[in-house]
Short mmCIF file of C-alpha atoms in Angstrom, two decimals:
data_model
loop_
_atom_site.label_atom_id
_atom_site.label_comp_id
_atom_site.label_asym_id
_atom_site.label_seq_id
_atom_site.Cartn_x
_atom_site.Cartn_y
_atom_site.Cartn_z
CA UNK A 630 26.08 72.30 1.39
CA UNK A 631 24.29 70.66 4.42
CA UNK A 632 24.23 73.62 7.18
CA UNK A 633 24.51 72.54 10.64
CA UNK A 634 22.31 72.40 13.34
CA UNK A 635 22.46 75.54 15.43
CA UNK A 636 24.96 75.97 18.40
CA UNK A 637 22.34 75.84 20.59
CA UNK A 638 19.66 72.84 18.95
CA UNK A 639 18.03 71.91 21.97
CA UNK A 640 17.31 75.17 23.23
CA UNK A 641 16.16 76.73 20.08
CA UNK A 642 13.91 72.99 19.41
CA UNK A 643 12.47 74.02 23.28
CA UNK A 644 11.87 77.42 22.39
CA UNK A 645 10.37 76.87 19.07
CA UNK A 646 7.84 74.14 20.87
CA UNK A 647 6.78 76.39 23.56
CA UNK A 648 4.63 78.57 20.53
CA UNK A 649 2.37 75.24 19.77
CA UNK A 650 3.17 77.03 16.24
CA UNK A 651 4.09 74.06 13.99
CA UNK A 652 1.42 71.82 11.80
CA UNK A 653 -1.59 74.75 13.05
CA UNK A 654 -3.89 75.60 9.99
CA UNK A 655 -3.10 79.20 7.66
CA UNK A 656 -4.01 82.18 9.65
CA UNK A 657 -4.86 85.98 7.53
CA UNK A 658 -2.63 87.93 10.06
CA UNK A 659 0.50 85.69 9.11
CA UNK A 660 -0.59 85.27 5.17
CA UNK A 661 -0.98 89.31 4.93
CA UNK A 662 2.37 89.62 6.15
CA UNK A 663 4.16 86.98 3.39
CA UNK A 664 2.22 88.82 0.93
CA UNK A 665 3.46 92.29 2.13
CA UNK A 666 7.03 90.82 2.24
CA UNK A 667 6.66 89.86 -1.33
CA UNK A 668 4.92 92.60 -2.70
CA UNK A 669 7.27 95.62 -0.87
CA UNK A 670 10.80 93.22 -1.81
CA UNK A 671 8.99 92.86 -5.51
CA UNK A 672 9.62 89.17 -5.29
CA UNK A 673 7.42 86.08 -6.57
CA UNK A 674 7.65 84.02 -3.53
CA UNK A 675 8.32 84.50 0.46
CA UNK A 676 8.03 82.44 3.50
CA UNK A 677 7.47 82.35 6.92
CA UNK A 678 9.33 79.27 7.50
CA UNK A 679 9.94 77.41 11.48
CA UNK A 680 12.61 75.39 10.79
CA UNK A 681 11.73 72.11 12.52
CA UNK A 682 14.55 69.63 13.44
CA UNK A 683 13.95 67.46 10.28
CA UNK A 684 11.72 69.63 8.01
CA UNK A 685 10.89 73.67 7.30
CA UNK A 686 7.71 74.17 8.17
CA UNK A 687 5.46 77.01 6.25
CA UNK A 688 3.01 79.19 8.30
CA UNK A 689 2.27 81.15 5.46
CA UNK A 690 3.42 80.84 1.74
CA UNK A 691 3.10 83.42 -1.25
CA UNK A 692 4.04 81.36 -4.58
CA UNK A 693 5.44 77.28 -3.60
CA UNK A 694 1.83 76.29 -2.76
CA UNK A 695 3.64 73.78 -0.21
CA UNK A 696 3.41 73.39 3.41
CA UNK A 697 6.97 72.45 4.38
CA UNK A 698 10.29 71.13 2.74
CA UNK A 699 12.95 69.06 3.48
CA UNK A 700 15.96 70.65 5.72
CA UNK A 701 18.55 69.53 3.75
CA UNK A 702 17.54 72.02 1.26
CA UNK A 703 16.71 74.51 3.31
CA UNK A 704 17.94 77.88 2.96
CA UNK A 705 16.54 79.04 6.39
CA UNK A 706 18.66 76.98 7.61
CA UNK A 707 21.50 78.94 6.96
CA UNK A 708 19.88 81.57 7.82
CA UNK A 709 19.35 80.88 11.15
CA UNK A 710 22.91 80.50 11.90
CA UNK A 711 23.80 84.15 10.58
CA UNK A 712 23.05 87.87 11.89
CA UNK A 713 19.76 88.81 12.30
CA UNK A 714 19.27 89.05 8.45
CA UNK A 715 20.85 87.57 5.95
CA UNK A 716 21.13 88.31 2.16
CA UNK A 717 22.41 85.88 -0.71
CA UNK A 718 22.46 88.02 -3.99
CA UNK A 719 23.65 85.24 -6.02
CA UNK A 720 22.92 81.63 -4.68
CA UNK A 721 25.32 79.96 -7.70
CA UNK A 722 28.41 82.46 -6.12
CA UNK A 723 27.61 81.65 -2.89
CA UNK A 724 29.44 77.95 -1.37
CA UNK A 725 26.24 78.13 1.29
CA UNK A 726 23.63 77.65 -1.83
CA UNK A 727 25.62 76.69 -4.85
CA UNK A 728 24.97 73.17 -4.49
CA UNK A 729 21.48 73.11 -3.68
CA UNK A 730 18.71 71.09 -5.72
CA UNK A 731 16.54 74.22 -5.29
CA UNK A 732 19.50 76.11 -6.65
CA UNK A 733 20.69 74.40 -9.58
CA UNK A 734 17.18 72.29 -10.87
CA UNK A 735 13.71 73.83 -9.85
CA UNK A 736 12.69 76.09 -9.25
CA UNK A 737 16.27 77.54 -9.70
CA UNK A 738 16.19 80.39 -6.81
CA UNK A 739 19.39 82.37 -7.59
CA UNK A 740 18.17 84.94 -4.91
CA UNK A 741 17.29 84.33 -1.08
CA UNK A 742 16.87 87.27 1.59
CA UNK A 743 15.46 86.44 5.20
CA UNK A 744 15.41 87.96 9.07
CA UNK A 745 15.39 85.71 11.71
CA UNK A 746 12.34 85.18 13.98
CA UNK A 747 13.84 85.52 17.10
CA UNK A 748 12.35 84.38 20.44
CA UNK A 749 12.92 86.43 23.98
CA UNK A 750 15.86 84.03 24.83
CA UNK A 751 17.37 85.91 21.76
CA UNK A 752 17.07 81.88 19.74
CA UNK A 753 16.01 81.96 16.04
CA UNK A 754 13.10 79.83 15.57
CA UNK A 755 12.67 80.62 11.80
CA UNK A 756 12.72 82.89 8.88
CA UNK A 757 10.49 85.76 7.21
CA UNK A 758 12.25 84.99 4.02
CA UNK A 759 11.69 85.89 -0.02
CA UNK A 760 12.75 84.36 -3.18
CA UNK A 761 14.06 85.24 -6.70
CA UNK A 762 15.10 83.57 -9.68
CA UNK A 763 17.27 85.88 -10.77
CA UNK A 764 20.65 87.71 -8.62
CA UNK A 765 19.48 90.79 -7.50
CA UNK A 766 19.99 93.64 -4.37
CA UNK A 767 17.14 94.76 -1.84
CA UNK A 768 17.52 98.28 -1.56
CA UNK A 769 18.18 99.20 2.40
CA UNK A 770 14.07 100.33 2.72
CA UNK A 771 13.19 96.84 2.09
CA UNK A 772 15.81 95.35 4.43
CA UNK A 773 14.17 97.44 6.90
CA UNK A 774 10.73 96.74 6.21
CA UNK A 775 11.55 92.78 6.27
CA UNK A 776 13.00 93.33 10.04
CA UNK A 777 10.28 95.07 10.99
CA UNK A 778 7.33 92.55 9.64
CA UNK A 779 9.44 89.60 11.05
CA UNK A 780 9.07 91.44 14.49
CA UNK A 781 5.54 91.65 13.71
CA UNK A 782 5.32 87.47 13.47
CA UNK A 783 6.58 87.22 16.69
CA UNK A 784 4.34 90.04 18.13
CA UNK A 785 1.59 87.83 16.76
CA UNK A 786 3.53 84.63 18.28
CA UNK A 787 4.30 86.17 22.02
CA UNK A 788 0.38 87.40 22.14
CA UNK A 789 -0.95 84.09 21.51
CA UNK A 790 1.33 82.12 23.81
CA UNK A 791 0.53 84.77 26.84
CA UNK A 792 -3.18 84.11 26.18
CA UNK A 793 -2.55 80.74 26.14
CA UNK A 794 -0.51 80.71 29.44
CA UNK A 795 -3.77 82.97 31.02
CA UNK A 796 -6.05 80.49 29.62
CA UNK A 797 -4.31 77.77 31.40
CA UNK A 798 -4.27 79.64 34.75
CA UNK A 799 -7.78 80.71 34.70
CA UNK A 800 -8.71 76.90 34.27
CA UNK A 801 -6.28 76.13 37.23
CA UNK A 802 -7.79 78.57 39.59
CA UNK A 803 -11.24 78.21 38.29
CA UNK A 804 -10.84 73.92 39.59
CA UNK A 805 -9.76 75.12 42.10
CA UNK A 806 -12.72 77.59 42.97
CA UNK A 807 -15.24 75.09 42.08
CA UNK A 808 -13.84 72.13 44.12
CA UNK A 809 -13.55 74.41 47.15
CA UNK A 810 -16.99 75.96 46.85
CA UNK A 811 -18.01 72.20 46.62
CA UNK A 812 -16.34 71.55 49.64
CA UNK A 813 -17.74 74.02 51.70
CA UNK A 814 -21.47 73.32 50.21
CA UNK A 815 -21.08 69.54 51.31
CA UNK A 816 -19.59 70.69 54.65
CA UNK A 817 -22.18 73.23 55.48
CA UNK A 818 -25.10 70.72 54.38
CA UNK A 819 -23.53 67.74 56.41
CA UNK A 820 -23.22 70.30 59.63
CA UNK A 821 -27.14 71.20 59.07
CA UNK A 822 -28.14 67.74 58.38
CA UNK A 823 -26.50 67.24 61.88
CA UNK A 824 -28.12 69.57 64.02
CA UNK A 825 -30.83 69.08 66.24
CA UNK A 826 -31.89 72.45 66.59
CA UNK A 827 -34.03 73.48 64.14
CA UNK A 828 -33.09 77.42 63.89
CA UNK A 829 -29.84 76.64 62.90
CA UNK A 830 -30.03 73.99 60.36
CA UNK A 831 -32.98 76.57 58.55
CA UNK A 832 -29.36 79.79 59.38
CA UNK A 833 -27.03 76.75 57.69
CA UNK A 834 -29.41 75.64 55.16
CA UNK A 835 -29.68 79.83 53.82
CA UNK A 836 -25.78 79.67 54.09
CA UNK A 837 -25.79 76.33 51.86
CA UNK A 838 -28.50 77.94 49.12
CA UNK A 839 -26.15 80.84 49.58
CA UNK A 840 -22.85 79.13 48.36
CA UNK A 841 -24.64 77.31 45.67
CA UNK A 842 -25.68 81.00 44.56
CA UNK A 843 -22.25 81.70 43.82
CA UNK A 844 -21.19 78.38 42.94
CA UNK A 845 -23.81 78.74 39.92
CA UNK A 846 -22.26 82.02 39.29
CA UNK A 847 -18.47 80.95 38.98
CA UNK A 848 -19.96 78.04 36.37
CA UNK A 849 -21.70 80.57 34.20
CA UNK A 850 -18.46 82.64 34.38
CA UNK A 851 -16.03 79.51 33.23
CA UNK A 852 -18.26 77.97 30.59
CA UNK A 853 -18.54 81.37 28.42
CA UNK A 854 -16.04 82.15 26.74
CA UNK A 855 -16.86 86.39 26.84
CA UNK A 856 -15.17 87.42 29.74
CA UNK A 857 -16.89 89.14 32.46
CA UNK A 858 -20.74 88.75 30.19
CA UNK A 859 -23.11 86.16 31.64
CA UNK A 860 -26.94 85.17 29.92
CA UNK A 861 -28.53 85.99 32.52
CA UNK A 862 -31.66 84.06 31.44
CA UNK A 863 -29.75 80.60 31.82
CA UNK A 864 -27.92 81.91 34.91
CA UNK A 865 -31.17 82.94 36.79
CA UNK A 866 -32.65 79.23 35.53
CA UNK A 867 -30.22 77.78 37.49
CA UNK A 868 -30.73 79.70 40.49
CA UNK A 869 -34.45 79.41 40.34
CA UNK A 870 -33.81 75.72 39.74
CA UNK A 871 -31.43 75.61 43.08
CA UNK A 872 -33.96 77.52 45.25
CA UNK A 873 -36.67 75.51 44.32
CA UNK A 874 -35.11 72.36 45.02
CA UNK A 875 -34.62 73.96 48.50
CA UNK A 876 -38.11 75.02 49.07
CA UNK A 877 -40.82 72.77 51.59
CA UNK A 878 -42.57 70.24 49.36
CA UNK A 879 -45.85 72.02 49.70
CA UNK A 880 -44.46 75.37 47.49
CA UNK A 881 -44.20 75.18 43.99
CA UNK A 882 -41.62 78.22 42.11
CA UNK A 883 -42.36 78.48 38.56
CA UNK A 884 -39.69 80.89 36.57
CA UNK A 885 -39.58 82.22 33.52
CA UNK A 886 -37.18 84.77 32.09
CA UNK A 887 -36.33 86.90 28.81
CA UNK A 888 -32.60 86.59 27.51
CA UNK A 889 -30.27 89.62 28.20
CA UNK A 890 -26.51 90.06 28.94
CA UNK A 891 -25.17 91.30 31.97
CA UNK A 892 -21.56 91.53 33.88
CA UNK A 893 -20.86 88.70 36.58
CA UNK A 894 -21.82 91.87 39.35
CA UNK A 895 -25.48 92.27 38.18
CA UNK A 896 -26.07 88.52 37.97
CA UNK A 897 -24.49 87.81 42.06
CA UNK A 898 -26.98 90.42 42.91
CA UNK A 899 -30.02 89.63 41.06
CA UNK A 900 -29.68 85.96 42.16
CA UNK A 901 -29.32 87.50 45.71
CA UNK A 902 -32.78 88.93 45.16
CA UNK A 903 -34.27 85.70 44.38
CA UNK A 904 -32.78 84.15 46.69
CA UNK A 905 -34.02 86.18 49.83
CA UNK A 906 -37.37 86.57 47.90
CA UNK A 907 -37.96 82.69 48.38
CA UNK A 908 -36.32 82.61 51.69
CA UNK A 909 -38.95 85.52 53.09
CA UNK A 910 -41.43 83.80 51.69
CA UNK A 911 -40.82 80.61 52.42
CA UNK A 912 -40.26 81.63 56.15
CA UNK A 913 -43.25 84.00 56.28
CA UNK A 914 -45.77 83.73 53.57
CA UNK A 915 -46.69 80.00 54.48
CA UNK A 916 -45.86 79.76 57.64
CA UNK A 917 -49.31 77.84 58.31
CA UNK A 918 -47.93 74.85 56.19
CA UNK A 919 -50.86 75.75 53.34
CA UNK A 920 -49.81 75.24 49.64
CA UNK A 921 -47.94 77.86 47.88
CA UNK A 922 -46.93 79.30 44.60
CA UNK A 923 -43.90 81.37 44.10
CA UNK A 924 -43.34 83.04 40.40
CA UNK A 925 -40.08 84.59 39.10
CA UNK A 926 -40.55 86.53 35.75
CA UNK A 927 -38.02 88.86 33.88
CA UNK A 928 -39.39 91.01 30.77
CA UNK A 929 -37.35 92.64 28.84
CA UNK A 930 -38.78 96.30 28.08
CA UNK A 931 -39.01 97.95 24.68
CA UNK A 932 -36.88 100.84 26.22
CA UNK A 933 -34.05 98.47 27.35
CA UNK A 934 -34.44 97.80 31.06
CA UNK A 935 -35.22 94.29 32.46
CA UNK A 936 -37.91 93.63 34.84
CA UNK A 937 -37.70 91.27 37.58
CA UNK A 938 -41.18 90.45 38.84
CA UNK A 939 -40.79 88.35 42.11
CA UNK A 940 -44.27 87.28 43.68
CA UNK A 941 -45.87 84.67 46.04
CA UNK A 942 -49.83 83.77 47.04
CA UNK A 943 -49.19 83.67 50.25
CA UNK A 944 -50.30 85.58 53.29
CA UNK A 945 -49.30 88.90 52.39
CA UNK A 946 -46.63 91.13 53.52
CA UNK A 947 -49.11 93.13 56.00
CA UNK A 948 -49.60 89.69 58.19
CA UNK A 949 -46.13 88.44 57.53
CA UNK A 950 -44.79 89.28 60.25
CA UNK A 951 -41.10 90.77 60.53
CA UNK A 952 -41.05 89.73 56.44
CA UNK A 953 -40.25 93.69 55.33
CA UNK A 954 -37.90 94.93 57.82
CA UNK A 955 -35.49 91.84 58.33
CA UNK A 956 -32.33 90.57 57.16
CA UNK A 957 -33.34 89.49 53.88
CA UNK A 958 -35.29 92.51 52.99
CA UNK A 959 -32.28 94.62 53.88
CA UNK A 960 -30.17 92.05 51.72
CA UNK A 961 -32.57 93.08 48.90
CA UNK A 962 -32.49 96.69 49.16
CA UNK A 963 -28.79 96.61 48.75
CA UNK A 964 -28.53 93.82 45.90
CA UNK A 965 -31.11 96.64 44.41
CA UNK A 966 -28.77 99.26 44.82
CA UNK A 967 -25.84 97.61 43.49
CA UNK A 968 -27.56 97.42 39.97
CA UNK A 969 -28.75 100.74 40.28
CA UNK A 970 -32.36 99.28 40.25
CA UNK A 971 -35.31 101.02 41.31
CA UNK A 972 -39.09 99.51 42.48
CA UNK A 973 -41.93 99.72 41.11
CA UNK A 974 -45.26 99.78 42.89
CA UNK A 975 -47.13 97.18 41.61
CA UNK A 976 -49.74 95.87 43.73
CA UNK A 977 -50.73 92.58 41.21
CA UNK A 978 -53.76 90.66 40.81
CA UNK A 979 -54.25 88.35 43.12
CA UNK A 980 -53.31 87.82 47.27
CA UNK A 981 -49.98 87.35 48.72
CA UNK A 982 -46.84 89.66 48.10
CA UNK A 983 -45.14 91.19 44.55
CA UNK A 984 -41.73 92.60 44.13
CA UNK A 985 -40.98 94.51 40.85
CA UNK A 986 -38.24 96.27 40.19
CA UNK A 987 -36.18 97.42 36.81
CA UNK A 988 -32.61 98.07 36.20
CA UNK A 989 -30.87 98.58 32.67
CA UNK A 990 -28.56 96.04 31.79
CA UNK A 991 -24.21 96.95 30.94
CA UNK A 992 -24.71 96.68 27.04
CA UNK A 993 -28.80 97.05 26.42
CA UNK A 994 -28.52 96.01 23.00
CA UNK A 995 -26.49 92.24 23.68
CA UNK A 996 -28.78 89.36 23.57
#
């Protein structure tokens, strides 16, 4: 006999949606557990069926070699109208399964045995079920163990949907970041753009490099898909990239740097470093209007640590001026603190001023 569709169709056909389960591709964690279902109930075949509104639809399969089957002849969906598990010991005595193709012409299953995958609203959504083709008894162990690895399924279900939710509301809030970053950048560089004086469009053009800093930062974070780990190679390209297109036309910044992987923390504050780096220089190294070069280099060492070697040819930071004890250089002294970095005299070749400092990356050996 046909069974009917459950009480509550709708619901259950909402419910079983929700998962994004049906028509995905075989997954190990799901085929381990069909196998384990067959090989504790000593069965040839077992299931774990979704029963679909016109079809049963196989996430995993241990003996059919099918994907789905009708739902007229499904058993599951009998089984989803019972207790939590259900147990047919002989389908020819039973009036649920006695007229059944499967039953009475091949592959003649005279035994069925299934618990219910149950969602939170309490709505079965399928079956972990097994197959014989002979009458026979599960012994109460095996009942048990078939309750317990269909409450592993949805474990494995209920995980992948609450990623999936967090996935969608980290891309929500992440648009959401980046238009409003945008926002401000434009804002900030029409306000500068505007002024007259010329000490506050340099304050609101700093501000501007300042957002794009971070801006760069929150891309780096939403394009990789390993958390809270950022290249910092690519990430520090783009920041060199962003301060040079900020610099007067008469300094060129040239940047190089070795791949390593830090957290989201150490990249904010080495691209702080840079950042002020440029901005000293810019402001005090050339101040005569002369050409200028400004390099940005990090090494990676044999012994781990990464070496950021920051230098410019311009005047030197004994005739710079204020260059050592203002804003910025305080800025970099804490940025160097917050990676637990430490300087290291090194006087270079050639004129003008050189910053080199070290600091050992999160995980050393990640590149």
């Amino acid at each position: 006999m046909r069974a009917a569709d459950h009480p509550r169709h709708a619901d259950r056909m909402q419910s079983l949606r929700a998962y994004d389960i049906l028509d995905t591709p075989p997954e190990a964690e799901f085929d381990d557990i069909a196998q384990l279902a067959s090989s504790i109930c000593d069965v040839p075949i077992s299931l774990i069926s979704f029963l679909d509104s016109d079809r049963n639809w196989f996430k995993a399969e241990v003996g059919t070699g099918l994907q789905e089957a009708p739902r007229d002849t499904a058993f599951c969906a009998h089984g989803i109208l019972e207790t939590e598990f259900v147990e047919i010991n002989d389908t020819l005595k039973d009036p649920r399964t006695a007229d059944n193709p499967l039953t009475l012409g091949d592959p003649h299953f005279r035994f069925y045995a299934g618990a219910q995958l149950v969602g939170p609203d309490g709505l079965p959504l399928g079956m972990l079920c097994v197959f014989d083709n002979k009458p026979r008894h599960l012994t109460d162990q095996q009942r048990l163990a078939m309750q317990v690895l269909a409450r592993m399924v949805m474990k494995q279900l209920d995980l992948r949907r609450a990623l999936r939710i967090q996935d969608t509301l980290r891309k929500e809030v992440d648009h959401r970041v980046k238009n409003s970053l945008q926002s401000v950048s434009s804002l900030i560089r029409l306000q500068a753009h505007a002024s007259a004086a010329p000490e506050v469009r340099a304050a609101l053009d700093t501000v501007h490099t300042r957002i794009e800093t971070v801006a760069a930062l929150h891309h780096a974070l939403y394009r990789t898909d390993a958390g809270d780990s950022i290249p910092l190679d690519r990430y520090l390209d783009r920041i060199a990239q962003l301060i040079g297109d900020g610099l007067p036309d008469k300094i060129r910044l040239d940047a190089t740097f070795d791949p390593v992987i830090v957290d989201s923390s150490v990249a904010a504050a080495t691209a702080t470093i840079l950042n002020e780096f440029a901005t000293n220089s810019a402001k005090h190294a050339f101040d005569d209007g002369r050409n200028g070069h400004l390099e940005f280099r990090g090494n990676r060492a044999s012994d781990g640590t990464y070496h950021l070697i920051l230098s410019d040819d311009g005047v030197g930071m004994s005739d710079a001026g204020g260059a050592n004890t203002g804003l910025g250089h305080l800025i970099i002294d804490a940025s160097i603190q917050q990676i637990d970095g430490r300087i290291i005299p090194d006087a270079g070749d050639g004129p003008g001023h050189r910053l080199h400092l070290a600091f050992a990356p999160a995980d050393p050996g990640d590149v």
